[in-house]
PDB file of C-alpha atoms in Angstrom:
ATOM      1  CA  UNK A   1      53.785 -51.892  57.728  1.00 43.00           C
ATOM      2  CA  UNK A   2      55.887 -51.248  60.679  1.00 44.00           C
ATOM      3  CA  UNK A   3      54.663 -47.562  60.535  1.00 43.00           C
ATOM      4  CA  UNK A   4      51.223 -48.432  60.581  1.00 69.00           C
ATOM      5  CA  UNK A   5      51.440 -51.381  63.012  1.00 75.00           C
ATOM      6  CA  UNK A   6      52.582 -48.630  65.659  1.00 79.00           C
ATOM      7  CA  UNK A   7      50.548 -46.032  64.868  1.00 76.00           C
ATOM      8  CA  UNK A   8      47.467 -44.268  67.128  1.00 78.00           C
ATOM      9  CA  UNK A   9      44.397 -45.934  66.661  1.00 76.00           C
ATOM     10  CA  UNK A  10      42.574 -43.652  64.165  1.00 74.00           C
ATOM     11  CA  UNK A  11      39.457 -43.129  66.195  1.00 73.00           C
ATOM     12  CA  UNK A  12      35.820 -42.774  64.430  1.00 78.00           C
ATOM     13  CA  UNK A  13      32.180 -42.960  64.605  1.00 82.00           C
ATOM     14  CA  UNK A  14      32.146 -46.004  62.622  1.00 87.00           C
ATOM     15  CA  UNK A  15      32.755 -48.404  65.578  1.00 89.00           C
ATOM     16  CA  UNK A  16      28.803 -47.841  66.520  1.00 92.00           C
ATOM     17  CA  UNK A  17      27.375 -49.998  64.055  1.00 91.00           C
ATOM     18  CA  UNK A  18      29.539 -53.093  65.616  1.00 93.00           C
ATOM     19  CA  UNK A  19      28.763 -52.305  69.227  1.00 94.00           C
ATOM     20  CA  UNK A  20      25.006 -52.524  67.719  1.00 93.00           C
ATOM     21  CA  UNK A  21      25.743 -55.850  66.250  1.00 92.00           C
ATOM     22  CA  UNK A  22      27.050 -57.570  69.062  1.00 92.00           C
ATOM     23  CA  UNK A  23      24.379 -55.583  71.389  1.00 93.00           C
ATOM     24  CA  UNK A  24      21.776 -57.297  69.223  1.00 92.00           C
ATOM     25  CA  UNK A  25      23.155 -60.491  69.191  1.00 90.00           C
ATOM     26  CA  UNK A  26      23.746 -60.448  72.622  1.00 89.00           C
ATOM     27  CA  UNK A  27      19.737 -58.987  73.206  1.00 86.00           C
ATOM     28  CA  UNK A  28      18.671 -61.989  72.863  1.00 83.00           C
ATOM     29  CA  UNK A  29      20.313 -64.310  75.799  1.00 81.00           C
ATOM     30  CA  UNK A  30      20.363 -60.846  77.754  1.00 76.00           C
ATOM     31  CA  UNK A  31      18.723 -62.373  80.854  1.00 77.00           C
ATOM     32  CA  UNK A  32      20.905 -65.409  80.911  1.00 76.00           C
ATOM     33  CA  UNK A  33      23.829 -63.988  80.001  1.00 72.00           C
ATOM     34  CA  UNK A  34      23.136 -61.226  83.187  1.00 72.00           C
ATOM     35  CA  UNK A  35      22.540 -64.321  85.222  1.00 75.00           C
ATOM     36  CA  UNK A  36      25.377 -66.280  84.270  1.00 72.00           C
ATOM     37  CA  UNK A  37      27.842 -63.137  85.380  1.00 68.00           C
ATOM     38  CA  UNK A  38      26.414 -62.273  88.929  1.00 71.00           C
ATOM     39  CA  UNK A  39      26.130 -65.965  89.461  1.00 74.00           C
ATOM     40  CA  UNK A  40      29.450 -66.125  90.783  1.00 72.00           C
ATOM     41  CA  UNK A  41      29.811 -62.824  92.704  1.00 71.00           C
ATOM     42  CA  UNK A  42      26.695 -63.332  93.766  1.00 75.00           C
ATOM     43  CA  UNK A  43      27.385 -67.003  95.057  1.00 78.00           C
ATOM     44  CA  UNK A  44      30.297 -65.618  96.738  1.00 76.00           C
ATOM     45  CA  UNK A  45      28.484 -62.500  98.700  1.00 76.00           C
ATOM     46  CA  UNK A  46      25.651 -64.787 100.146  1.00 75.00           C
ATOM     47  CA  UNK A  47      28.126 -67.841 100.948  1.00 76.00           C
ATOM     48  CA  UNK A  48      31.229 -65.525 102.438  1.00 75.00           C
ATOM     49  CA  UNK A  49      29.119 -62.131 103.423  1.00 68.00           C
ATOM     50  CA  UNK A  50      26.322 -64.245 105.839  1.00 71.00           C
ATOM     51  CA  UNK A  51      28.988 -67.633 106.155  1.00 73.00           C
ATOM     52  CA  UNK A  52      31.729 -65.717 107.362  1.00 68.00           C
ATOM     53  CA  UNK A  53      30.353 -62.640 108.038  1.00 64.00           C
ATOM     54  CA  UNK A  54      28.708 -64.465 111.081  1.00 66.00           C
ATOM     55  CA  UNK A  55      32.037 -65.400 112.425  1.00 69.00           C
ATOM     56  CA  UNK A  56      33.548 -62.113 111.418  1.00 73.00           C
ATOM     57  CA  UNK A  57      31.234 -59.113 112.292  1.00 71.00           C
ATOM     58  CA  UNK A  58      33.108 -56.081 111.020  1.00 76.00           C
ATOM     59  CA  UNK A  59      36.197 -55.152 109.085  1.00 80.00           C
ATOM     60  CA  UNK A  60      37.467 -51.481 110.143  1.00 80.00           C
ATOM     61  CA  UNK A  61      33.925 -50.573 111.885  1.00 82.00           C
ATOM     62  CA  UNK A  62      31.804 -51.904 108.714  1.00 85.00           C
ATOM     63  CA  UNK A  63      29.811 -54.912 108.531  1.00 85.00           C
ATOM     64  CA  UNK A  64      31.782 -57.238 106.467  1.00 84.00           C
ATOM     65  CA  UNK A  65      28.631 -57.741 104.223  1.00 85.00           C
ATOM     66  CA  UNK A  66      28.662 -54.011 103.158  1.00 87.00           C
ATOM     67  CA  UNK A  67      32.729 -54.472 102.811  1.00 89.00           C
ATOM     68  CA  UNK A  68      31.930 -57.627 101.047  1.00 88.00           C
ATOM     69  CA  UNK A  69      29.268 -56.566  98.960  1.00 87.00           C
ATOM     70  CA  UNK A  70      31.424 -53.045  97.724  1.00 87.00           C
ATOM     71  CA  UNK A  71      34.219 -54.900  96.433  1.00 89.00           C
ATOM     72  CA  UNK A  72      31.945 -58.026  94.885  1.00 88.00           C
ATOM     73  CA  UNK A  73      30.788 -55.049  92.628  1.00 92.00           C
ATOM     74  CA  UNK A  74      34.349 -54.782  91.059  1.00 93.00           C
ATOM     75  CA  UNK A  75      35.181 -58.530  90.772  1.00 91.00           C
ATOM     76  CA  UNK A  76      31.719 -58.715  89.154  1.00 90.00           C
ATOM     77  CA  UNK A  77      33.114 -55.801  86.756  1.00 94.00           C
ATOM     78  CA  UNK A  78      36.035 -57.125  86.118  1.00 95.00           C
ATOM     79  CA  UNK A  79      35.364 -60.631  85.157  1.00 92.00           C
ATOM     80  CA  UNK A  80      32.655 -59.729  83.059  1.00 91.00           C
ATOM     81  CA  UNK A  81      34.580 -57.366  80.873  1.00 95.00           C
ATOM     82  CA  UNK A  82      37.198 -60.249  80.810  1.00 95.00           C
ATOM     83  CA  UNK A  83      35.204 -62.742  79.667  1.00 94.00           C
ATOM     84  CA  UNK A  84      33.711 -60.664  76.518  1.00 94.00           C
ATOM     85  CA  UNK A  85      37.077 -59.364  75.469  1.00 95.00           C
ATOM     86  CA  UNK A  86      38.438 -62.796  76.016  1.00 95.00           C
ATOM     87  CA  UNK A  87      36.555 -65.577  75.121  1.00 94.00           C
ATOM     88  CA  UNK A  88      33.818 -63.826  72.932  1.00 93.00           C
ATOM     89  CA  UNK A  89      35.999 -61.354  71.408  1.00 94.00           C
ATOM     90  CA  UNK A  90      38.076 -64.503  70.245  1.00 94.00           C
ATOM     91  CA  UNK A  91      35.141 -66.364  69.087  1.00 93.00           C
ATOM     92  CA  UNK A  92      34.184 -63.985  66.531  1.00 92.00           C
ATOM     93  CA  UNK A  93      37.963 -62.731  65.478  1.00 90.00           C
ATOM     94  CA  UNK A  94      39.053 -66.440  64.893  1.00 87.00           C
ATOM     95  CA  UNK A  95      36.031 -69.029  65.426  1.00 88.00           C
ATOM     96  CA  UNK A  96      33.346 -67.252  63.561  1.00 88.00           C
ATOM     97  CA  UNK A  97      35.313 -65.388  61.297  1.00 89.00           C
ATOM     98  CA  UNK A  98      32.840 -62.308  62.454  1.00 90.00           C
ATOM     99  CA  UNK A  99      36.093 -60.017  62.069  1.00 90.00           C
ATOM    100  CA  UNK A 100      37.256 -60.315  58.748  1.00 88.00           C
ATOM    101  CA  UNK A 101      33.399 -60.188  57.348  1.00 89.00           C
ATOM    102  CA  UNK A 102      33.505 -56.568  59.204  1.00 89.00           C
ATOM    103  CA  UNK A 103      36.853 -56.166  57.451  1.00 86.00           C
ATOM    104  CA  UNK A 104      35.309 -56.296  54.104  1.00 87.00           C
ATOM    105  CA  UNK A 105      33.135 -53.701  54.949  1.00 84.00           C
ATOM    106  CA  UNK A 106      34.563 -49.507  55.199  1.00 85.00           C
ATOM    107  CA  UNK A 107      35.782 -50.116  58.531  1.00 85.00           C
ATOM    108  CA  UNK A 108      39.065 -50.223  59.533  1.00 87.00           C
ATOM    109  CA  UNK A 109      40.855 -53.013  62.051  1.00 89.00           C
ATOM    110  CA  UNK A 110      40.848 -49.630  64.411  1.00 91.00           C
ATOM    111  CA  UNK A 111      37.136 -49.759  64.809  1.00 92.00           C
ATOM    112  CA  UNK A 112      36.586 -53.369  65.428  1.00 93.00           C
ATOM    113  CA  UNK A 113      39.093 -53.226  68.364  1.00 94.00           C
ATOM    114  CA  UNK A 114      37.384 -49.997  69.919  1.00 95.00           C
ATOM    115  CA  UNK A 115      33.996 -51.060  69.140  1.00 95.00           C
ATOM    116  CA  UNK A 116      35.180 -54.861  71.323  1.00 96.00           C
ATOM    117  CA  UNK A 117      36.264 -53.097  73.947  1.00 97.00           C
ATOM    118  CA  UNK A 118      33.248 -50.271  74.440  1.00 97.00           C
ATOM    119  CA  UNK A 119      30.657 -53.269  74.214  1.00 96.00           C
ATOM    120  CA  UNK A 120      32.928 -55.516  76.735  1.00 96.00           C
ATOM    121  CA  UNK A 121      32.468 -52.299  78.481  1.00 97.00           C
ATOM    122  CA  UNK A 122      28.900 -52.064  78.228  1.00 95.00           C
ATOM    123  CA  UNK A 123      28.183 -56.054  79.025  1.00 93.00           C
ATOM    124  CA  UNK A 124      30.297 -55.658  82.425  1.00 93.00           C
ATOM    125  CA  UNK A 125      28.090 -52.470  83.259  1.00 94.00           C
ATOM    126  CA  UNK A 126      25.005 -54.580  82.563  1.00 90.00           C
ATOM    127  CA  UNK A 127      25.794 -57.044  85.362  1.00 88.00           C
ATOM    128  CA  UNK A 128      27.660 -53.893  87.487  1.00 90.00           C
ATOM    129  CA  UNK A 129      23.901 -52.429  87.321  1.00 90.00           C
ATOM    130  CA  UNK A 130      22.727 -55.622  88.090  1.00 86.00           C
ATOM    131  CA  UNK A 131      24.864 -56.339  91.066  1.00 88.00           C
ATOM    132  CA  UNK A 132      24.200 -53.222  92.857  1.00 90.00           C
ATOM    133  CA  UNK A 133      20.328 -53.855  92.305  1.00 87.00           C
ATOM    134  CA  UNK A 134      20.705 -57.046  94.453  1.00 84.00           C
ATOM    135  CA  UNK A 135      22.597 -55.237  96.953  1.00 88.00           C
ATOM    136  CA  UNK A 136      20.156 -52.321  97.090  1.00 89.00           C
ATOM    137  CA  UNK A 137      17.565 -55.195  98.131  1.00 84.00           C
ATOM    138  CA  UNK A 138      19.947 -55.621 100.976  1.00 82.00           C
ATOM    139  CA  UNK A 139      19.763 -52.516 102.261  1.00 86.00           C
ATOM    140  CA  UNK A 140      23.678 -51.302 100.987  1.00 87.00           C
ATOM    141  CA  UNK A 141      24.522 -48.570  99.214  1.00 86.00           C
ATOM    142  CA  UNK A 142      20.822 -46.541  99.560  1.00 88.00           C
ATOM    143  CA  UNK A 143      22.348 -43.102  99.454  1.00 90.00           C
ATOM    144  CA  UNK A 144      23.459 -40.684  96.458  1.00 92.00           C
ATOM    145  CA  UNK A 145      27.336 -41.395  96.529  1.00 92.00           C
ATOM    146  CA  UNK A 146      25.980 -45.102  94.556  1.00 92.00           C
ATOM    147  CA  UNK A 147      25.097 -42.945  91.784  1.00 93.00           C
ATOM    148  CA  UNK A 148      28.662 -41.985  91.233  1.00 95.00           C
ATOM    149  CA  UNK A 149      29.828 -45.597  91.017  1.00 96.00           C
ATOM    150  CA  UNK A 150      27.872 -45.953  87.262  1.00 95.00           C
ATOM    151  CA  UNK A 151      30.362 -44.018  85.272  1.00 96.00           C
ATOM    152  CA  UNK A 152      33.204 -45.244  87.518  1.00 97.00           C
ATOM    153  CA  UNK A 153      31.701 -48.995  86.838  1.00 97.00           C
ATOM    154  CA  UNK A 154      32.136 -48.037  82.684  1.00 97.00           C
ATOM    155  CA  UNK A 155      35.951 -46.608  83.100  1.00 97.00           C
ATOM    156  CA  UNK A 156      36.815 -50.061  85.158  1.00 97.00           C
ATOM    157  CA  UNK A 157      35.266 -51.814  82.607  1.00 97.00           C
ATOM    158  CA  UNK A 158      36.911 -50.422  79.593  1.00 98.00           C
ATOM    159  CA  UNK A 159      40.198 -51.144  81.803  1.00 98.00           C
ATOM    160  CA  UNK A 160      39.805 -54.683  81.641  1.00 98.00           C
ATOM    161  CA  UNK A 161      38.476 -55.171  78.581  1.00 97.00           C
ATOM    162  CA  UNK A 162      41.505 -53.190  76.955  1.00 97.00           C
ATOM    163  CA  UNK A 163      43.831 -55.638  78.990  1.00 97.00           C
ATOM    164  CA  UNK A 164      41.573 -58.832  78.080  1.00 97.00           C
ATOM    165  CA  UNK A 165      41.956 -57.631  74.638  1.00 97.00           C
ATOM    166  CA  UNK A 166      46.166 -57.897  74.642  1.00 96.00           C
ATOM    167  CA  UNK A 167      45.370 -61.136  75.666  1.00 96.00           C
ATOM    168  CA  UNK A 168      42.757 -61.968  72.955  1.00 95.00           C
ATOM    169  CA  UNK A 169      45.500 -60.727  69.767  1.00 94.00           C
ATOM    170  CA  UNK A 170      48.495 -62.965  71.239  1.00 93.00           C
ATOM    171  CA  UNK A 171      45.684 -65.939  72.292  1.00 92.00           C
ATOM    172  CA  UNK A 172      46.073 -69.520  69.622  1.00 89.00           C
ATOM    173  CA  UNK A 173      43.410 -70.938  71.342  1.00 89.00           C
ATOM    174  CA  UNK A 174      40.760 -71.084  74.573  1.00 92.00           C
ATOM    175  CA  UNK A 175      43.288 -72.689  76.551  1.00 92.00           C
ATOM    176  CA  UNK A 176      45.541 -69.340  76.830  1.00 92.00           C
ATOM    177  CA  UNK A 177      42.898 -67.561  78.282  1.00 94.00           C
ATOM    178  CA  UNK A 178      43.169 -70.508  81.466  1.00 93.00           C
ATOM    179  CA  UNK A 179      46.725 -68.882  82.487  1.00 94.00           C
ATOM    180  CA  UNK A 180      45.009 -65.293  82.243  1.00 95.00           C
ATOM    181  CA  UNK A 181      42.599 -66.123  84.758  1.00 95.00           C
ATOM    182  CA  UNK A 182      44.692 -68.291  86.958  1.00 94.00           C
ATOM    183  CA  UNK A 183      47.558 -66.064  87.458  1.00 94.00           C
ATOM    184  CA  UNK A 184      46.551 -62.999  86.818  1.00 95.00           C
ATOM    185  CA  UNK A 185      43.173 -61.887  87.908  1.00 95.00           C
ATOM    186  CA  UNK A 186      42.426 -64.299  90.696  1.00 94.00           C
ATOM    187  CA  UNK A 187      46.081 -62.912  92.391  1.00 94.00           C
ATOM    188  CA  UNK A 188      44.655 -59.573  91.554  1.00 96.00           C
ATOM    189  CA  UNK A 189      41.181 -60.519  93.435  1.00 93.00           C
ATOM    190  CA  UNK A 190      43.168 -61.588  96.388  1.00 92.00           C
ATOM    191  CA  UNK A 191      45.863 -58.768  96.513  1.00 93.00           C
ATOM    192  CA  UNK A 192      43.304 -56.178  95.900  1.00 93.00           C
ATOM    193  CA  UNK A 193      40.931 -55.619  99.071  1.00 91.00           C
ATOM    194  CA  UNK A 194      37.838 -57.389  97.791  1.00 91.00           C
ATOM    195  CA  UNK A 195      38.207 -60.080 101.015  1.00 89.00           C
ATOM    196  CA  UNK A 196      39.798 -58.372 103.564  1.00 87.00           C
ATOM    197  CA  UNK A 197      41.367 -54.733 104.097  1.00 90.00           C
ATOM    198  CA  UNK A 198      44.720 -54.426 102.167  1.00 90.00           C
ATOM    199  CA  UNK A 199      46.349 -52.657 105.539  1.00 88.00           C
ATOM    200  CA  UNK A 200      46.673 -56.927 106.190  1.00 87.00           C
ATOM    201  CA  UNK A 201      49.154 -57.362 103.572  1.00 90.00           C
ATOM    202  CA  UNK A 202      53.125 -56.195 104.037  1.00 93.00           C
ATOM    203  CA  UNK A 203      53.756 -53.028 103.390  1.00 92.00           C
ATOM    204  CA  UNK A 204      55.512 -53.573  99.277  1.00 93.00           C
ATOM    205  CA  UNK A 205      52.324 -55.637  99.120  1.00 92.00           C
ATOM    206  CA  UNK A 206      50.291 -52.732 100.030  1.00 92.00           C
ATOM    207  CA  UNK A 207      52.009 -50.522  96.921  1.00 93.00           C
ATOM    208  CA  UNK A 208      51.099 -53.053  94.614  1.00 94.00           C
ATOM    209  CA  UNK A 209      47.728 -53.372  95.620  1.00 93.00           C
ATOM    210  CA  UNK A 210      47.538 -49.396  94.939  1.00 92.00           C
ATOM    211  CA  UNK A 211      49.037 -50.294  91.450  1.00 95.00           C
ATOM    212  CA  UNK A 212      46.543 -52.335  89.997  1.00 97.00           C
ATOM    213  CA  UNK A 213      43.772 -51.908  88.432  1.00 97.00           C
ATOM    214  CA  UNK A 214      41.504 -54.044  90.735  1.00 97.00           C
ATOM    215  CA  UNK A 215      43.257 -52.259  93.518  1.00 96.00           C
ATOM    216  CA  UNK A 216      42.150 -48.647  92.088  1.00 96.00           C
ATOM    217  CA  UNK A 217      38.781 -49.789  91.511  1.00 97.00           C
ATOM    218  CA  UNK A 218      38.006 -50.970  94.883  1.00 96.00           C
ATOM    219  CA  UNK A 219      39.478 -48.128  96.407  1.00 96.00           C
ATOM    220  CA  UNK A 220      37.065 -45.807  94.374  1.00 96.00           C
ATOM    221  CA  UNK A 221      33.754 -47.980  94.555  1.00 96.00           C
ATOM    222  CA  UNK A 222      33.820 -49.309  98.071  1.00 95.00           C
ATOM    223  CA  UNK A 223      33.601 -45.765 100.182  1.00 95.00           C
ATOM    224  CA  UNK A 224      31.300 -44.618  97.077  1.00 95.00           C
ATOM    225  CA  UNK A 225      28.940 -47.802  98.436  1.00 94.00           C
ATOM    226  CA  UNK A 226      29.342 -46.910 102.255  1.00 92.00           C
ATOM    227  CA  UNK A 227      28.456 -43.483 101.449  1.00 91.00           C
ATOM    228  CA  UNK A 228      31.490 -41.753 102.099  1.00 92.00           C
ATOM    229  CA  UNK A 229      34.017 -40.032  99.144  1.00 95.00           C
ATOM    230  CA  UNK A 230      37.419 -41.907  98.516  1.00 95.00           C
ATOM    231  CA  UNK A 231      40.261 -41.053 100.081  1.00 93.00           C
ATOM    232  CA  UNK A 232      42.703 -40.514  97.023  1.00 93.00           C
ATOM    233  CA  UNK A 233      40.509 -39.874  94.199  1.00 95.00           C
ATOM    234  CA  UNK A 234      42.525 -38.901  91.710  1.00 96.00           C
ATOM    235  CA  UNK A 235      45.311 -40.937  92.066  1.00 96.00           C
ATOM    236  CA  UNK A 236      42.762 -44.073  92.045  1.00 97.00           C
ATOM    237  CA  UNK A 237      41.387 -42.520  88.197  1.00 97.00           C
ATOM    238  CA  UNK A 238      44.821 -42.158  87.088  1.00 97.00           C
ATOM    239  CA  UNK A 239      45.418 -45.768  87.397  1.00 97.00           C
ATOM    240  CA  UNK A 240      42.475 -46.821  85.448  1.00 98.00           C
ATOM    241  CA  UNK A 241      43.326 -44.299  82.513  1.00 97.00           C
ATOM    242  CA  UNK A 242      46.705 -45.037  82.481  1.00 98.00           C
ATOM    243  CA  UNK A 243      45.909 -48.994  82.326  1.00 97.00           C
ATOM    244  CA  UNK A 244      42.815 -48.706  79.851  1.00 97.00           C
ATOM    245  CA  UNK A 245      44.718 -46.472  77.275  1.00 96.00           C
ATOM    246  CA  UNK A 246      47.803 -48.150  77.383  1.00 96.00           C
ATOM    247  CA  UNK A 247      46.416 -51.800  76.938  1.00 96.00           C
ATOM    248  CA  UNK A 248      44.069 -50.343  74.721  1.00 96.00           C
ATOM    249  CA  UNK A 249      46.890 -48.982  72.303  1.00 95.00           C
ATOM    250  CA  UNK A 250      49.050 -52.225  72.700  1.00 95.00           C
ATOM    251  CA  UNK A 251      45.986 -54.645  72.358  1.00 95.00           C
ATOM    252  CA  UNK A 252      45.630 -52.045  68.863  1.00 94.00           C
ATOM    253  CA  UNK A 253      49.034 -53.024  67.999  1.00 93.00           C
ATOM    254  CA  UNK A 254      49.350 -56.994  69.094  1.00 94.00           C
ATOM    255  CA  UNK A 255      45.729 -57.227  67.004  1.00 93.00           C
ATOM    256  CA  UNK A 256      47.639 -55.693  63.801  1.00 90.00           C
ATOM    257  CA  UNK A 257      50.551 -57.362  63.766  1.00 89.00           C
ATOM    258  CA  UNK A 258      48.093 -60.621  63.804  1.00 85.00           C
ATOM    259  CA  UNK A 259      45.327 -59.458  61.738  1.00 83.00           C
ATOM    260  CA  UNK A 260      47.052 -57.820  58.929  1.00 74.00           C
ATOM    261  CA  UNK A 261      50.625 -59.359  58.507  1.00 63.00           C
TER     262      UNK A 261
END
């Protein structure tokens, strides 16, 4: 047991058919469900971006809208993917019981894990895509760079959704997920350049802004949105990939060790 508790995850095709289940389910509150995750960012780019962007007219030479609007596009990312490896993800693992029907089935514990964390993926893409459509409308991020974002909106959200996924596998009820939010990712929102430059913060504050994930993200999407290329690139990707395949592998293992003890 110990061997295969630890092991890769043994990757295959087979995780498609889930991703299509919960795709379909999902179909069919699609428009709500987009609603209900740009409600927030959305709330918060009108009320902060015209509120205090009236008092506050630039950040760095941009209009704090666009500098608003660039990192709202992450947050919006993140807490989507969060949500549907959280609370969703747990739903049908312990609530619903969707998990061990799929179990009976040829699939292995493997797929069910990857196919969670491409479709928590997918959702936060959905309202990424959705997002930048209602800041196209206000006249941000009309040049080519934006199209580079898509693929960079996928890779963030497979980041959180692999961490929201540790989470899930260690989670005894909806409660658990409270602490998650509360001191991890709002910290992260605030420590991470969505609000105000980072270059505000003290300098070890600064490094640890470049260390997580949020951090990375915003650092890729928000020159991407201005229309210029980001600064450090790689380093920013690195960051993601090294965050999405490690909490992918450990949410693999934590989800074992509870699944199939």
């Amino acid at each position: 047991m110990a061997a295969s508790t630890f092991a890769f995850p043994d990757f295959s095709l087979r995780f498609f058919p889930i991703w299509r289940r919960n795709f379909l389910v999902w179909k069919k509150l699609a428009f709500a469900s987009i609603i209900g995750n740009i409600a927030e960012p959305l709330i918060t780019l009108v009320a902060f971006g015209y509120g205090l962007g009236s008092l506050l007219q630039s950040v760095n030479g941009i209009p704090y809208i666009q500098f608003l609007a660039s990192g709202s596009i992450c947050m919006s990312i993140m807490m989507a993917a969060s949500f549907e490896s959280l609370y969703s993800a747990f739903s049908r693992m312990h609530v619903q019981k969707t998990w061990d029907a799929l179990l009976n089935a040829p699939l292995a514990l493997d797929d069910v894990v990857l196919a969670e964390m491409l479709w928590a993926a997918s959702k936060s893409l959905f309202s990424g895509i959705a997002i930048l459509l209602v800041i196209f409308m206000l006249g941000i991020g009309l040049h080519p760079h934006t199209l580079v974002v898509l693929p960079l909106m996928f890779l963030i959200g497979m980041t959180f959704a692999s961490i929201g996924l540790i989470m899930n596998a260690v989670a005894r009820g909806y409660d658990f997920f409270t602490y998650y939010f509360t001191l991890v990712l709002t910290p992260m929102i605030f420590l991470s350049g969505v609000y105000y430059p980072t270059t505000q913060l003290p300098p070890w504050l600064q490094l640890i802004s470049k260390l997580l994930p949020l951090g990375a993200a915003v650092n890729l999407v928000r020159p991407l949105i201005l229309g210029e290329w980001p600064p450090t690139p790689l380093a920013d990707v690195a960051v993601l990939v090294v965050y999405c395949v490690v909490g992918f592998y450990i949410a693999t293992i934590f989800t074992r060790r509870r699944l199939l003890k």
